[in-house]
Amino acid sequence: MTPTAGQPPSVIVADDHPLLRSALCGAVEQVLPGARVIEAGTAGAVQQAVTDHPDADLCTLDLRMPGAYGFSTLAFLRGSYPSLPVLIISAISDPLVMQQAMTLGAVGYVQKSSPPQTIATAIQQVLSGETWFPESVNRPASPAQTALRELADRVASLTPQQFRVLTMLADGLLNKQIAYEMNVTEATIKAHVTAILRKLKVSNRTAAVIAVRQLDVSDPESQLSESAAYGAITPDA
């Protein structure tokens, strides 16, 4: 999405680490003076941010946040807000994860260890309608990635309320607990669960939880800590 002429761009910055989020906000403001920056530290906060700011021009998204299972939030955004570009900014360095992000609809992928100017350039490029991925990930999707895309498409078909219920199921909450959190009746939650099982093409809630957790990511070879990433993003580092 290209920012509307005459209006400052708005960017949702999603990262659960306060220092990293602050550094990313600073990077956005440095690249886009006067930009409206909306912060989100959890998957639920991302949902609220896009609900409150449906005209946002970009979302920078970490893959590991409370309430998120890897690509689950990306899948939700691609399904419910298809015109919102999503730029992954993650400490995960696995090329396969980067490839999966591209397959699932992200417009770019930047490692948190990248120099501030690289992050700034990526933001500028995706806002202009381009993509930003390392050349090594521009290859055809494997059968496993195709299967992951099919699962992500099913997750993307969930309504925002259903997606929220699914993430709380994955966190181990009971129907009555979810109903309390969402301020609705337990019967409403049961109806949501029934719809979730149908859309995910699974037979029970355990299978639904297993399905969404398949979208999780891991990077066992990466030794990058969040503090090191913070130092890389901070312009004065």
mmCIF file of C-alpha atoms in Angstrom:
data_model
loop_
_atom_site.group_PDB
_atom_site.id
_atom_site.type_symbol
_atom_site.label_atom_id
_atom_site.label_comp_id
_atom_site.label_asym_id
_atom_site.label_seq_id
_atom_site.Cartn_x
_atom_site.Cartn_y
_atom_site.Cartn_z
ATOM 1 C CA MET A 1 0.000 0.000 0.000
ATOM 2 C CA THR A 2 1.470 3.370 -1.020
ATOM 3 C CA PRO A 3 0.835 6.199 1.452
ATOM 4 C CA THR A 4 -1.934 8.569 0.375
ATOM 5 C CA ALA A 5 -0.594 11.785 -1.094
ATOM 6 C CA GLY A 6 -0.668 14.656 1.384
ATOM 7 C CA GLN A 7 -1.123 12.388 4.388
ATOM 8 C CA PRO A 8 1.657 11.138 6.683
ATOM 9 C CA PRO A 9 2.169 7.372 6.418
ATOM 10 C CA SER A 10 1.067 5.171 9.301
ATOM 11 C CA VAL A 11 3.103 2.151 10.364
ATOM 12 C CA ILE A 12 2.258 -0.569 12.868
ATOM 13 C CA VAL A 13 5.411 -1.753 14.659
ATOM 14 C CA ALA A 14 4.882 -5.161 16.273
ATOM 15 C CA ASP A 15 7.546 -6.581 18.585
ATOM 16 C CA ASP A 16 7.239 -7.842 22.145
ATOM 17 C CA HIS A 17 10.623 -6.532 23.283
ATOM 18 C CA PRO A 18 10.123 -2.912 24.489
ATOM 19 C CA LEU A 19 13.664 -1.783 23.660
ATOM 20 C CA LEU A 20 13.592 -3.359 20.220
ATOM 21 C CA ARG A 21 10.156 -1.941 19.527
ATOM 22 C CA SER A 22 11.320 1.511 20.569
ATOM 23 C CA ALA A 23 14.390 1.226 18.337
ATOM 24 C CA LEU A 24 12.247 0.138 15.389
ATOM 25 C CA CYS A 25 9.864 3.032 15.988
ATOM 26 C CA GLY A 26 12.864 5.337 15.925
ATOM 27 C CA ALA A 27 14.034 3.796 12.664
ATOM 28 C CA VAL A 28 10.593 4.318 11.110
ATOM 29 C CA GLU A 29 10.440 7.921 12.280
ATOM 30 C CA GLN A 30 13.932 8.554 10.945
ATOM 31 C CA VAL A 31 12.968 7.225 7.525
ATOM 32 C CA LEU A 32 9.465 8.743 7.540
ATOM 33 C CA PRO A 33 9.477 12.025 9.496
ATOM 34 C CA GLY A 34 6.006 12.786 10.804
ATOM 35 C CA ALA A 35 4.796 9.215 10.352
ATOM 36 C CA ARG A 36 2.094 7.912 12.673
ATOM 37 C CA VAL A 37 3.616 4.929 14.488
ATOM 38 C CA ILE A 38 1.348 2.438 16.267
ATOM 39 C CA GLU A 39 3.058 0.028 18.662
ATOM 40 C CA ALA A 40 1.981 -3.550 19.395
ATOM 41 C CA GLY A 41 3.658 -5.987 21.770
ATOM 42 C CA THR A 42 1.412 -9.039 21.425
ATOM 43 C CA ALA A 43 -0.558 -10.807 18.722
ATOM 44 C CA GLY A 44 -3.735 -9.496 20.328
ATOM 45 C CA ALA A 45 -2.373 -5.953 20.221
ATOM 46 C CA VAL A 46 -1.634 -6.382 16.509
ATOM 47 C CA GLN A 47 -5.257 -7.370 15.948
ATOM 48 C CA GLN A 48 -6.427 -4.320 17.879
ATOM 49 C CA ALA A 49 -4.011 -2.058 16.002
ATOM 50 C CA VAL A 50 -5.251 -3.099 12.562
ATOM 51 C CA THR A 51 -8.846 -2.820 13.759
ATOM 52 C CA ASP A 52 -8.232 0.717 15.014
ATOM 53 C CA HIS A 53 -6.087 1.700 12.019
ATOM 54 C CA PRO A 54 -7.441 -0.119 8.939
ATOM 55 C CA ASP A 55 -5.773 2.481 6.732
ATOM 56 C CA ALA A 56 -2.253 1.656 7.963
ATOM 57 C CA ASP A 57 0.368 1.699 5.209
ATOM 58 C CA LEU A 58 2.689 -0.971 6.633
ATOM 59 C CA CYS A 59 3.059 -3.463 9.470
ATOM 60 C CA THR A 60 6.504 -4.536 10.626
ATOM 61 C CA LEU A 61 6.031 -7.896 12.323
ATOM 62 C CA ASP A 62 8.116 -10.038 14.636
ATOM 63 C CA LEU A 63 7.422 -13.769 14.360
ATOM 64 C CA ARG A 64 7.760 -14.430 18.086
ATOM 65 C CA MET A 65 5.320 -12.567 20.306
ATOM 66 C CA PRO A 66 2.904 -13.596 23.063
ATOM 67 C CA GLY A 67 -0.226 -15.043 21.497
ATOM 68 C CA ALA A 68 1.493 -15.673 18.161
ATOM 69 C CA TYR A 69 2.618 -18.970 16.712
ATOM 70 C CA GLY A 70 5.202 -18.076 14.105
ATOM 71 C CA PHE A 71 3.358 -17.325 10.905
ATOM 72 C CA SER A 72 -0.122 -17.389 12.463
ATOM 73 C CA THR A 73 -0.366 -13.590 12.747
ATOM 74 C CA LEU A 74 0.953 -13.149 9.210
ATOM 75 C CA ALA A 75 -1.711 -15.567 7.977
ATOM 76 C CA PHE A 76 -4.395 -13.637 9.872
ATOM 77 C CA LEU A 77 -3.269 -10.304 8.419
ATOM 78 C CA ARG A 78 -3.093 -11.655 4.881
ATOM 79 C CA GLY A 79 -6.640 -12.987 5.200
ATOM 80 C CA SER A 80 -8.344 -10.112 7.024
ATOM 81 C CA TYR A 81 -6.286 -7.166 5.728
ATOM 82 C CA PRO A 82 -4.940 -8.259 2.323
ATOM 83 C CA SER A 83 -4.023 -4.711 1.249
ATOM 84 C CA LEU A 84 -1.739 -4.169 4.275
ATOM 85 C CA PRO A 85 1.917 -4.908 3.428
ATOM 86 C CA VAL A 86 3.668 -6.944 6.114
ATOM 87 C CA LEU A 87 7.438 -6.685 6.527
ATOM 88 C CA ILE A 88 8.927 -9.374 8.782
ATOM 89 C CA ILE A 89 11.699 -8.077 11.070
ATOM 90 C CA SER A 90 12.992 -11.061 12.998
ATOM 91 C CA ALA A 91 16.055 -12.418 14.769
ATOM 92 C CA ILE A 92 15.503 -15.730 12.971
ATOM 93 C CA SER A 93 18.171 -16.226 10.313
ATOM 94 C CA ASP A 94 17.065 -19.519 8.752
ATOM 95 C CA PRO A 95 16.713 -19.072 4.937
ATOM 96 C CA LEU A 96 13.875 -21.605 4.971
ATOM 97 C CA VAL A 97 11.885 -19.404 7.357
ATOM 98 C CA MET A 98 12.521 -16.427 5.070
ATOM 99 C CA GLN A 99 11.326 -18.484 2.105
ATOM 100 C CA GLN A 100 8.206 -19.491 4.021
ATOM 101 C CA ALA A 101 7.495 -15.855 4.867
ATOM 102 C CA MET A 102 7.604 -14.980 1.175
ATOM 103 C CA THR A 103 5.395 -17.962 0.286
ATOM 104 C CA LEU A 104 2.846 -16.891 2.902
ATOM 105 C CA GLY A 105 2.537 -13.360 1.578
ATOM 106 C CA ALA A 106 5.032 -11.142 3.427
ATOM 107 C CA VAL A 107 6.439 -8.329 1.271
ATOM 108 C CA GLY A 108 9.867 -8.578 2.833
ATOM 109 C CA TYR A 109 12.108 -10.109 5.480
ATOM 110 C CA VAL A 110 14.862 -8.324 7.385
ATOM 111 C CA GLN A 111 16.992 -9.734 10.169
ATOM 112 C CA LYS A 112 17.165 -7.701 13.363
ATOM 113 C CA SER A 113 20.944 -7.908 13.150
ATOM 114 C CA SER A 114 20.892 -5.886 9.916
ATOM 115 C CA PRO A 115 22.422 -2.380 9.949
ATOM 116 C CA PRO A 116 19.890 0.404 10.626
ATOM 117 C CA GLN A 117 20.288 1.666 7.061
ATOM 118 C CA THR A 118 19.321 -1.750 5.691
ATOM 119 C CA ILE A 119 16.144 -1.763 7.767
ATOM 120 C CA ALA A 120 15.412 1.799 6.652
ATOM 121 C CA THR A 121 15.933 0.900 2.998
ATOM 122 C CA ALA A 122 13.673 -2.146 3.332
ATOM 123 C CA ILE A 123 10.900 0.002 4.830
ATOM 124 C CA GLN A 124 11.227 2.572 2.051
ATOM 125 C CA GLN A 125 11.223 -0.101 -0.640
ATOM 126 C CA VAL A 126 8.131 -1.980 0.552
ATOM 127 C CA LEU A 127 6.249 1.296 1.029
ATOM 128 C CA SER A 128 6.953 2.054 -2.631
ATOM 129 C CA GLY A 129 5.310 -1.223 -3.621
ATOM 130 C CA GLU A 130 8.435 -3.356 -3.997
ATOM 131 C CA THR A 131 9.580 -6.422 -2.050
ATOM 132 C CA TRP A 132 12.689 -6.973 0.053
ATOM 133 C CA PHE A 133 14.102 -10.472 0.397
ATOM 134 C CA PRO A 134 17.638 -11.883 0.292
ATOM 135 C CA GLU A 135 18.351 -13.295 -3.170
ATOM 136 C CA SER A 136 18.903 -16.732 -1.667
ATOM 137 C CA VAL A 137 15.207 -17.131 -0.853
ATOM 138 C CA ASN A 138 13.868 -16.347 -4.320
ATOM 139 C CA ARG A 139 13.262 -19.915 -5.373
ATOM 140 C CA PRO A 140 10.196 -22.069 -6.081
ATOM 141 C CA ALA A 141 8.241 -23.284 -3.070
ATOM 142 C CA SER A 142 8.868 -26.851 -1.947
ATOM 143 C CA PRO A 143 5.995 -29.333 -1.398
ATOM 144 C CA ALA A 144 6.304 -28.745 2.363
ATOM 145 C CA GLN A 145 6.017 -24.998 1.855
ATOM 146 C CA THR A 146 3.009 -25.499 -0.395
ATOM 147 C CA ALA A 147 1.338 -27.536 2.359
ATOM 148 C CA LEU A 148 2.181 -24.779 4.858
ATOM 149 C CA ARG A 149 0.610 -22.228 2.517
ATOM 150 C CA GLU A 150 -2.573 -24.304 2.341
ATOM 151 C CA LEU A 151 -2.731 -24.419 6.139
ATOM 152 C CA ALA A 152 -2.059 -20.680 6.365
ATOM 153 C CA ASP A 153 -4.866 -20.058 3.871
ATOM 154 C CA ARG A 154 -7.255 -21.953 6.140
ATOM 155 C CA VAL A 155 -6.130 -19.905 9.132
ATOM 156 C CA ALA A 156 -6.521 -16.763 7.023
ATOM 157 C CA SER A 157 -10.169 -17.674 6.403
ATOM 158 C CA LEU A 158 -10.973 -17.219 10.103
ATOM 159 C CA THR A 159 -12.705 -14.055 11.223
ATOM 160 C CA PRO A 160 -10.802 -11.847 13.697
ATOM 161 C CA GLN A 161 -12.935 -13.224 16.536
ATOM 162 C CA GLN A 162 -12.338 -16.819 15.466
ATOM 163 C CA PHE A 163 -8.611 -16.206 15.160
ATOM 164 C CA ARG A 164 -8.537 -14.764 18.665
ATOM 165 C CA VAL A 165 -10.390 -17.808 19.991
ATOM 166 C CA LEU A 166 -7.946 -20.121 18.198
ATOM 167 C CA THR A 167 -4.898 -18.427 19.716
ATOM 168 C CA MET A 168 -6.427 -18.688 23.182
ATOM 169 C CA LEU A 169 -7.211 -22.363 22.588
ATOM 170 C CA ALA A 170 -3.556 -22.812 21.664
ATOM 171 C CA ASP A 171 -2.603 -21.094 24.928
ATOM 172 C CA GLY A 172 -4.584 -23.737 26.818
ATOM 173 C CA LEU A 173 -7.627 -21.693 27.863
ATOM 174 C CA LEU A 174 -10.993 -23.368 28.427
ATOM 175 C CA ASN A 175 -14.184 -22.171 26.746
ATOM 176 C CA LYS A 176 -15.393 -20.439 29.911
ATOM 177 C CA GLN A 177 -12.053 -18.664 30.300
ATOM 178 C CA ILE A 178 -12.121 -17.492 26.680
ATOM 179 C CA ALA A 179 -15.707 -16.316 27.127
ATOM 180 C CA TYR A 180 -14.620 -14.268 30.141
ATOM 181 C CA GLU A 181 -11.689 -12.730 28.262
ATOM 182 C CA MET A 182 -13.878 -11.805 25.280
ATOM 183 C CA ASN A 183 -16.870 -10.766 27.402
ATOM 184 C CA VAL A 184 -19.277 -13.087 25.572
ATOM 185 C CA THR A 185 -21.239 -16.191 26.500
ATOM 186 C CA GLU A 186 -19.756 -19.655 26.562
ATOM 187 C CA ALA A 187 -22.298 -20.638 23.888
ATOM 188 C CA THR A 188 -20.782 -17.993 21.601
ATOM 189 C CA ILE A 189 -17.327 -19.481 22.118
ATOM 190 C CA LYS A 190 -18.643 -22.961 21.362
ATOM 191 C CA ALA A 191 -20.085 -21.632 18.098
ATOM 192 C CA HIS A 192 -16.730 -20.057 17.242
ATOM 193 C CA VAL A 193 -14.924 -23.337 17.984
ATOM 194 C CA THR A 194 -17.320 -25.235 15.714
ATOM 195 C CA ALA A 195 -16.646 -22.753 12.898
ATOM 196 C CA ILE A 196 -12.880 -22.959 13.497
ATOM 197 C CA LEU A 197 -12.878 -26.762 13.240
ATOM 198 C CA ARG A 198 -14.854 -26.575 10.007
ATOM 199 C CA LYS A 199 -12.588 -23.971 8.418
ATOM 200 C CA LEU A 200 -9.377 -25.721 9.480
ATOM 201 C CA LYS A 201 -10.811 -29.076 8.350
ATOM 202 C CA VAL A 202 -10.068 -30.785 11.659
ATOM 203 C CA SER A 203 -12.297 -32.852 13.936
ATOM 204 C CA ASN A 204 -11.518 -31.524 17.416
ATOM 205 C CA ARG A 205 -9.916 -28.661 19.310
ATOM 206 C CA THR A 206 -6.706 -30.595 19.949
ATOM 207 C CA ALA A 207 -6.232 -31.009 16.208
ATOM 208 C CA ALA A 208 -6.935 -27.284 15.744
ATOM 209 C CA VAL A 209 -4.204 -26.417 18.246
ATOM 210 C CA ILE A 210 -1.774 -28.785 16.511
ATOM 211 C CA ALA A 211 -2.639 -27.155 13.186
ATOM 212 C CA VAL A 212 -1.937 -23.594 14.297
ATOM 213 C CA ARG A 213 1.278 -24.680 16.014
ATOM 214 C CA GLN A 214 2.480 -26.037 12.673
ATOM 215 C CA LEU A 215 2.828 -22.396 11.689
ATOM 216 C CA ASP A 216 5.370 -21.860 14.472
ATOM 217 C CA VAL A 217 9.009 -21.315 13.556
ATOM 218 C CA SER A 218 12.382 -22.227 14.992
ATOM 219 C CA ASP A 219 15.941 -21.252 14.219
ATOM 220 C CA PRO A 220 18.203 -23.627 16.168
ATOM 221 C CA GLU A 221 21.396 -22.386 14.503
ATOM 222 C CA SER A 222 20.818 -18.732 15.304
ATOM 223 C CA GLN A 223 22.689 -17.492 18.397
ATOM 224 C CA LEU A 224 21.492 -13.926 18.017
ATOM 225 C CA SER A 225 20.149 -12.559 21.289
ATOM 226 C CA GLU A 226 17.513 -9.835 21.574
ATOM 227 C CA SER A 227 20.056 -7.520 23.198
ATOM 228 C CA ALA A 228 22.438 -7.967 20.269
ATOM 229 C CA ALA A 229 19.611 -7.248 17.873
ATOM 230 C CA TYR A 230 18.786 -4.092 19.804
ATOM 231 C CA GLY A 231 22.363 -2.929 19.446
ATOM 232 C CA ALA A 232 22.253 -3.548 15.706
ATOM 233 C CA ILE A 233 19.013 -1.638 15.177
ATOM 234 C CA THR A 234 19.871 1.357 17.346
ATOM 235 C CA PRO A 235 21.402 3.972 15.001
ATOM 236 C CA ASP A 236 23.991 5.113 17.549
ATOM 237 C CA ALA A 237 25.252 1.590 18.236
#
